[in-house]
Structures are given as C-alpha cells and as structure tokens.
Amino acid sequence: MNRADPLFPVGQARLEALGVLACACIMAVVAESVAATYRGLAHGEIPVLDLGLVMYVVLGSATAAKLVCLVVCNALKSKSDSMVALAEDHLNDIMSNLAALAGAAATTLVVGGWWIDPVVAMAISVWICWRWFNIARMQVHKLVGRGAPVEFIEQLKALADQHHENLTVDVVRAYHFGTRYLVEMEVVLPADWTLKQSHDVAMLLQHKVLRGDGAATVVRAAQRAAGTCDLR
C-alpha cells in the first residue's frame, strides 16, 4: 500500500479506511440476514408466496417504470456519477423483476418445479453482485486517487507547452479527487524574470486548466514555477 505505483500518484493509504467501512456495511447486512434466517427456522415465520395475477401486474408495472427511469439516467450519466449508480440500480431492478416473473411462472407451470424459483433468484443475485462489485471498484479507485489516463496527461502537457514560449514543463501529475481530477504542474521559467511575470504566466496556465481546456473536468489545479536550471 505504501509502495510507489504509477496508477496512484498520491498513494493508496485511504484504501484502508474504505475497506473498514465496506466491511462494516457487509457485517450489518449479514447480521440482519442471520436474524431473519433464525426467525424463519426457530419460530416458523415462513412467508406465504402469492403467485396470483396481482403479483404479475405489480411486477410488470414496476418493470415498465424502471425502464423509463433507466433511459433517463443513461441520458444523464455523463454529467454525474450519481446517474451512473442510479442507472445501474434501475437495470438491476429490471433484471431481477424479469427473473422473478420467469421463476414464478416456471414454478407454477412445471410439475415438481419448486426448485426453479430459488435457482433463478440465486443466479440473478450473483449477477447483480458482480455488477455492483465492478462499480464499487471503479469508485474506490476514484476515492483513493487513481492517476488520470495517459491521454489526458499528454493533453495537459500540450496545453502547457503552447501556453507561453518561455515556459518549459517539468512535471505533470493528474489524479482523481473524487469524481474529477486534481492537476499538479511544475514548470520552469526564465531565471531573470520578475516574480510578478512568473506569477502571472503560471496563474494564467492554472486558469486555463480549470476552465476545462482538457477533455476531462478538473476540480482543482496547482502549479509551481521555478527559475531556469540544469536538470541533467
């Protein structure tokens, strides 16, 4: 976790706290599941399944409504990670509802098919868990501070190179700061420039990066200017 990793320029120390939080959430869900299982086995609180027409109408209506929400969230997901999570939630609800309808119908129509509904439920549960695992992994990378794509780094370097003829780019770092990027630049300016000249040129570059001249959104940009030196 403390080793240098080009994918995580600022390290992965925050991953430990996120891991503890995730384990706490999992344990809370497991505790509730164990309690529900105990009530069912010890006290015989087994729910009665109603596989009548009302169930099909309710699930069908809910699935249609979720489909509309999915279309809306997919149209807006480029603007917010919240829309990505909502779109995934709607997709999972649609798939689970369709699986529930199929499992209930098969259980009703197939003689001795009592096992079909539980098998369908387990299959769709595994699929949903896998989908959410991938989304959680991507969000954890953003929270920990995964580095920006190489293409974006090159775009920032090109922006800095074109900013001023007397400016030389030394180091460019960009990594996730939540859903957006934090950009750090170290540039070299002529040693005989005044502090005001160096400050004005560097600050103008910082404002260019913040205005979104690059392809991705930047939440914060920082620059450090130094006089001309021999870097060999």
mmCIF file of C-alpha atoms in Angstrom:
data_model
loop_
_atom_site.group_PDB
_atom_site.id
_atom_site.type_symbol
_atom_site.label_atom_id
_atom_site.label_comp_id
_atom_site.label_asym_id
_atom_site.label_seq_id
_atom_site.Cartn_x
_atom_site.Cartn_y
_atom_site.Cartn_z
ATOM 1 C CA MET A 1 0.000 0.000 0.000
ATOM 2 C CA ASN A 2 2.941 2.325 0.638
ATOM 3 C CA ARG A 3 4.879 1.329 -2.478
ATOM 4 C CA ALA A 4 5.114 3.744 -5.400
ATOM 5 C CA ASP A 5 2.513 2.965 -8.022
ATOM 6 C CA PRO A 6 2.115 4.976 -11.248
ATOM 7 C CA LEU A 7 -1.631 4.284 -11.186
ATOM 8 C CA PHE A 8 -1.950 6.017 -7.789
ATOM 9 C CA PRO A 9 0.417 9.045 -7.685
ATOM 10 C CA VAL A 10 -0.633 10.035 -4.147
ATOM 11 C CA GLY A 11 -0.549 6.521 -2.701
ATOM 12 C CA GLN A 12 -3.309 4.179 -1.543
ATOM 13 C CA ALA A 13 -3.383 4.933 2.185
ATOM 14 C CA ARG A 14 -7.061 5.918 2.050
ATOM 15 C CA LEU A 15 -7.913 2.427 0.839
ATOM 16 C CA GLU A 16 -7.565 1.101 4.402
ATOM 17 C CA ALA A 17 -10.341 3.341 5.755
ATOM 18 C CA LEU A 18 -12.582 2.490 2.807
ATOM 19 C CA GLY A 19 -12.004 -1.215 3.408
ATOM 20 C CA VAL A 20 -13.022 -0.913 7.053
ATOM 21 C CA LEU A 21 -16.181 0.988 6.074
ATOM 22 C CA ALA A 22 -17.081 -1.629 3.447
ATOM 23 C CA CYS A 23 -16.597 -4.472 5.944
ATOM 24 C CA ALA A 24 -18.821 -2.684 8.458
ATOM 25 C CA CYS A 25 -21.616 -2.397 5.876
ATOM 26 C CA ILE A 26 -21.265 -6.059 4.910
ATOM 27 C CA MET A 27 -21.374 -7.180 8.531
ATOM 28 C CA ALA A 28 -24.545 -5.152 9.147
ATOM 29 C CA VAL A 29 -26.280 -6.811 6.190
ATOM 30 C CA VAL A 30 -25.068 -10.267 7.232
ATOM 31 C CA ALA A 31 -26.321 -9.729 10.788
ATOM 32 C CA GLU A 32 -29.811 -8.860 9.521
ATOM 33 C CA SER A 33 -29.810 -11.890 7.199
ATOM 34 C CA VAL A 34 -28.783 -14.217 10.032
ATOM 35 C CA ALA A 35 -31.506 -12.781 12.256
ATOM 36 C CA ALA A 36 -34.152 -13.284 9.564
ATOM 37 C CA THR A 37 -32.974 -16.856 8.939
ATOM 38 C CA TYR A 38 -33.130 -17.627 12.656
ATOM 39 C CA ARG A 39 -36.693 -16.304 12.920
ATOM 40 C CA GLY A 40 -37.716 -18.479 9.983
ATOM 41 C CA LEU A 41 -36.103 -21.673 11.299
ATOM 42 C CA ALA A 42 -36.760 -21.298 15.035
ATOM 43 C CA HIS A 43 -40.228 -19.751 15.007
ATOM 44 C CA GLY A 44 -41.589 -20.957 11.694
ATOM 45 C CA GLU A 45 -42.061 -17.426 10.312
ATOM 46 C CA ILE A 46 -42.009 -18.560 6.693
ATOM 47 C CA PRO A 47 -43.652 -16.056 4.295
ATOM 48 C CA VAL A 48 -46.551 -17.236 2.144
ATOM 49 C CA LEU A 49 -45.913 -16.616 -1.552
ATOM 50 C CA ASP A 50 -48.769 -15.142 -3.584
ATOM 51 C CA LEU A 51 -48.248 -16.044 -7.234
ATOM 52 C CA GLY A 52 -51.555 -14.680 -8.467
ATOM 53 C CA LEU A 53 -52.448 -12.123 -11.140
ATOM 54 C CA VAL A 54 -51.829 -9.165 -8.825
ATOM 55 C CA MET A 55 -48.160 -10.124 -8.466
ATOM 56 C CA TYR A 56 -47.665 -10.205 -12.247
ATOM 57 C CA VAL A 57 -49.395 -6.848 -12.701
ATOM 58 C CA VAL A 58 -47.353 -5.171 -9.937
ATOM 59 C CA LEU A 59 -44.024 -6.549 -11.145
ATOM 60 C CA GLY A 60 -44.844 -5.743 -14.760
ATOM 61 C CA SER A 61 -45.805 -2.155 -13.937
ATOM 62 C CA ALA A 62 -42.712 -1.677 -11.783
ATOM 63 C CA THR A 63 -40.503 -3.045 -14.550
ATOM 64 C CA ALA A 64 -42.003 -0.661 -17.109
ATOM 65 C CA ALA A 65 -41.480 2.312 -14.758
ATOM 66 C CA LYS A 66 -37.892 1.247 -14.074
ATOM 67 C CA LEU A 67 -37.263 1.010 -17.809
ATOM 68 C CA VAL A 68 -38.275 4.648 -18.262
ATOM 69 C CA CYS A 69 -36.015 5.683 -15.369
ATOM 70 C CA LEU A 70 -33.143 3.692 -16.876
ATOM 71 C CA VAL A 71 -33.443 5.547 -20.185
ATOM 72 C CA VAL A 72 -33.432 8.922 -18.393
ATOM 73 C CA CYS A 73 -30.428 8.058 -16.191
ATOM 74 C CA ASN A 74 -28.440 6.720 -19.149
ATOM 75 C CA ALA A 75 -29.028 10.020 -20.940
ATOM 76 C CA LEU A 76 -27.659 11.952 -17.936
ATOM 77 C CA LYS A 77 -24.909 9.635 -16.673
ATOM 78 C CA SER A 78 -22.123 11.564 -18.423
ATOM 79 C CA LYS A 79 -22.861 14.508 -16.104
ATOM 80 C CA SER A 80 -22.752 12.730 -12.751
ATOM 81 C CA ASP A 81 -21.582 9.505 -11.141
ATOM 82 C CA SER A 82 -24.854 9.503 -9.223
ATOM 83 C CA MET A 83 -26.671 8.949 -12.515
ATOM 84 C CA VAL A 84 -24.363 6.005 -13.234
ATOM 85 C CA ALA A 85 -25.285 4.416 -9.894
ATOM 86 C CA LEU A 86 -28.994 5.087 -10.417
ATOM 87 C CA ALA A 87 -28.873 3.640 -13.938
ATOM 88 C CA GLU A 88 -27.194 0.505 -12.605
ATOM 89 C CA ASP A 89 -29.796 0.241 -9.844
ATOM 90 C CA HIS A 90 -32.653 0.527 -12.336
ATOM 91 C CA LEU A 91 -31.052 -2.074 -14.620
ATOM 92 C CA ASN A 92 -30.646 -4.484 -11.706
ATOM 93 C CA ASP A 93 -34.273 -3.950 -10.678
ATOM 94 C CA ILE A 94 -35.454 -4.646 -14.228
ATOM 95 C CA MET A 95 -33.413 -7.840 -14.463
ATOM 96 C CA SER A 96 -34.468 -9.055 -11.009
ATOM 97 C CA ASN A 97 -38.148 -8.334 -11.742
ATOM 98 C CA LEU A 98 -37.989 -10.184 -15.058
ATOM 99 C CA ALA A 99 -36.202 -13.081 -13.365
ATOM 100 C CA ALA A 100 -38.839 -13.137 -10.601
ATOM 101 C CA LEU A 101 -41.632 -13.225 -13.176
ATOM 102 C CA ALA A 102 -39.940 -16.021 -15.116
ATOM 103 C CA GLY A 103 -39.158 -18.013 -11.962
ATOM 104 C CA ALA A 104 -42.682 -17.654 -10.571
ATOM 105 C CA ALA A 105 -44.258 -18.668 -13.883
ATOM 106 C CA ALA A 106 -41.981 -21.692 -14.225
ATOM 107 C CA THR A 107 -42.632 -22.759 -10.644
ATOM 108 C CA THR A 108 -46.387 -22.569 -11.226
ATOM 109 C CA LEU A 109 -46.444 -24.311 -14.609
ATOM 110 C CA VAL A 110 -43.822 -27.044 -14.134
ATOM 111 C CA VAL A 111 -44.871 -30.001 -12.011
ATOM 112 C CA GLY A 112 -42.307 -30.510 -9.248
ATOM 113 C CA GLY A 113 -40.582 -27.296 -10.267
ATOM 114 C CA TRP A 114 -40.452 -25.839 -6.765
ATOM 115 C CA TRP A 115 -36.658 -25.526 -7.089
ATOM 116 C CA ILE A 116 -36.767 -23.279 -10.183
ATOM 117 C CA ASP A 117 -37.616 -20.030 -8.392
ATOM 118 C CA PRO A 118 -34.789 -20.334 -5.787
ATOM 119 C CA VAL A 119 -32.254 -21.218 -8.506
ATOM 120 C CA VAL A 120 -33.314 -18.208 -10.603
ATOM 121 C CA ALA A 121 -33.091 -15.988 -7.507
ATOM 122 C CA MET A 122 -29.548 -17.175 -6.735
ATOM 123 C CA ALA A 123 -28.442 -16.697 -10.346
ATOM 124 C CA ILE A 124 -29.741 -13.143 -10.579
ATOM 125 C CA SER A 125 -28.231 -12.361 -7.152
ATOM 126 C CA VAL A 126 -24.780 -13.458 -8.336
ATOM 127 C CA TRP A 127 -25.144 -11.340 -11.491
ATOM 128 C CA ILE A 128 -26.181 -8.245 -9.517
ATOM 129 C CA CYS A 129 -23.333 -8.722 -7.020
ATOM 130 C CA TRP A 130 -20.839 -8.940 -9.858
ATOM 131 C CA ARG A 131 -22.180 -5.757 -11.489
ATOM 132 C CA TRP A 132 -22.044 -3.786 -8.252
ATOM 133 C CA PHE A 133 -18.578 -5.123 -7.454
ATOM 134 C CA ASN A 134 -17.262 -3.620 -10.678
ATOM 135 C CA ILE A 135 -18.936 -0.274 -9.987
ATOM 136 C CA ALA A 136 -17.628 -0.215 -6.413
ATOM 137 C CA ARG A 137 -14.112 -0.998 -7.647
ATOM 138 C CA MET A 138 -14.191 1.968 -10.025
ATOM 139 C CA GLN A 139 -15.469 4.309 -7.325
ATOM 140 C CA VAL A 140 -12.817 3.130 -4.849
ATOM 141 C CA HIS A 141 -10.124 3.931 -7.424
ATOM 142 C CA LYS A 142 -11.506 7.455 -7.699
ATOM 143 C CA LEU A 143 -11.629 7.940 -3.919
ATOM 144 C CA VAL A 144 -8.112 6.593 -3.414
ATOM 145 C CA GLY A 145 -6.718 8.859 -6.140
ATOM 146 C CA ARG A 146 -6.045 6.787 -9.229
ATOM 147 C CA GLY A 147 -3.971 8.553 -11.867
ATOM 148 C CA ALA A 148 -5.616 10.110 -14.902
ATOM 149 C CA PRO A 149 -5.325 8.377 -18.295
ATOM 150 C CA VAL A 150 -2.083 8.898 -20.205
ATOM 151 C CA GLU A 151 -4.008 10.660 -22.980
ATOM 152 C CA PHE A 152 -5.253 13.288 -20.534
ATOM 153 C CA ILE A 153 -1.748 13.825 -19.126
ATOM 154 C CA GLU A 154 -0.415 14.338 -22.660
ATOM 155 C CA GLN A 155 -3.230 16.788 -23.355
ATOM 156 C CA LEU A 156 -2.253 18.802 -20.277
ATOM 157 C CA LYS A 157 1.394 18.803 -21.334
ATOM 158 C CA ALA A 158 0.435 20.045 -24.804
ATOM 159 C CA LEU A 159 -1.685 22.799 -23.241
ATOM 160 C CA ALA A 160 1.237 23.907 -21.062
ATOM 161 C CA ASP A 161 3.748 23.758 -23.944
ATOM 162 C CA GLN A 162 1.544 26.033 -26.034
ATOM 163 C CA HIS A 163 0.828 28.412 -23.168
ATOM 164 C CA HIS A 164 3.999 30.528 -23.393
ATOM 165 C CA GLU A 165 7.156 30.297 -25.472
ATOM 166 C CA ASN A 166 9.406 30.803 -22.436
ATOM 167 C CA LEU A 167 7.691 28.176 -20.302
ATOM 168 C CA THR A 168 9.061 24.636 -20.026
ATOM 169 C CA VAL A 169 7.053 21.808 -18.481
ATOM 170 C CA ASP A 170 8.968 19.750 -15.922
ATOM 171 C CA VAL A 171 6.359 17.524 -14.223
ATOM 172 C CA VAL A 172 2.628 16.977 -14.760
ATOM 173 C CA ARG A 173 0.524 14.926 -12.344
ATOM 174 C CA ALA A 174 -3.218 14.381 -12.540
ATOM 175 C CA TYR A 175 -5.240 12.014 -10.382
ATOM 176 C CA HIS A 176 -8.796 11.515 -9.226
ATOM 177 C CA PHE A 177 -10.020 13.812 -6.474
ATOM 178 C CA GLY A 178 -13.427 12.216 -6.065
ATOM 179 C CA THR A 179 -15.230 12.152 -9.398
ATOM 180 C CA ARG A 180 -12.985 14.770 -11.016
ATOM 181 C CA TYR A 181 -9.267 15.366 -11.398
ATOM 182 C CA LEU A 182 -6.715 17.263 -9.367
ATOM 183 C CA VAL A 183 -3.879 18.538 -11.567
ATOM 184 C CA GLU A 184 -0.386 19.446 -10.360
ATOM 185 C CA MET A 185 2.183 21.058 -12.660
ATOM 186 C CA GLU A 186 5.816 22.008 -12.153
ATOM 187 C CA VAL A 187 7.073 24.441 -14.787
ATOM 188 C CA VAL A 188 10.386 26.204 -15.439
ATOM 189 C CA LEU A 189 10.501 29.917 -16.339
ATOM 190 C CA PRO A 190 13.451 32.222 -17.159
ATOM 191 C CA ALA A 191 15.578 32.999 -14.115
ATOM 192 C CA ASP A 192 15.784 36.708 -14.963
ATOM 193 C CA TRP A 193 12.007 37.195 -14.854
ATOM 194 C CA THR A 194 10.477 39.142 -12.022
ATOM 195 C CA LEU A 195 8.252 37.398 -9.504
ATOM 196 C CA LYS A 196 5.210 39.178 -10.965
ATOM 197 C CA GLN A 197 5.975 37.956 -14.501
ATOM 198 C CA SER A 198 6.384 34.369 -13.359
ATOM 199 C CA HIS A 199 3.275 34.551 -11.200
ATOM 200 C CA ASP A 200 1.095 35.982 -13.972
ATOM 201 C CA VAL A 201 2.157 33.397 -16.568
ATOM 202 C CA ALA A 202 1.780 30.474 -14.139
ATOM 203 C CA MET A 203 -1.612 31.648 -12.851
ATOM 204 C CA LEU A 204 -2.941 32.098 -16.370
ATOM 205 C CA LEU A 205 -1.948 28.496 -17.126
ATOM 206 C CA GLN A 206 -3.720 27.352 -13.971
ATOM 207 C CA HIS A 207 -6.893 29.164 -15.031
ATOM 208 C CA LYS A 208 -6.739 27.546 -18.472
ATOM 209 C CA VAL A 209 -6.630 24.086 -16.907
ATOM 210 C CA LEU A 210 -9.526 24.902 -14.565
ATOM 211 C CA ARG A 211 -11.650 26.230 -17.419
ATOM 212 C CA GLY A 212 -11.677 22.737 -18.856
ATOM 213 C CA ASP A 213 -9.490 23.170 -21.930
ATOM 214 C CA GLY A 214 -8.737 19.464 -21.461
ATOM 215 C CA ALA A 215 -11.221 16.708 -22.249
ATOM 216 C CA ALA A 216 -11.937 15.836 -18.601
ATOM 217 C CA THR A 217 -13.276 18.026 -15.795
ATOM 218 C CA VAL A 218 -10.722 19.403 -13.342
ATOM 219 C CA VAL A 219 -11.814 20.282 -9.821
ATOM 220 C CA ARG A 220 -8.522 21.867 -8.768
ATOM 221 C CA ALA A 221 -5.208 22.811 -10.368
ATOM 222 C CA ALA A 222 -1.948 23.758 -8.687
ATOM 223 C CA GLN A 223 1.305 24.940 -10.235
ATOM 224 C CA ARG A 224 4.842 25.502 -9.005
ATOM 225 C CA ALA A 225 7.185 27.701 -11.011
ATOM 226 C CA ALA A 226 10.977 27.635 -10.749
ATOM 227 C CA GLY A 227 13.763 29.530 -12.450
ATOM 228 C CA THR A 228 15.707 28.041 -15.337
ATOM 229 C CA CYS A 229 18.094 25.332 -14.139
ATOM 230 C CA ASP A 230 20.184 22.466 -15.471
ATOM 231 C CA LEU A 231 18.126 19.301 -14.888
ATOM 232 C CA ARG A 232 20.787 16.882 -16.082
#
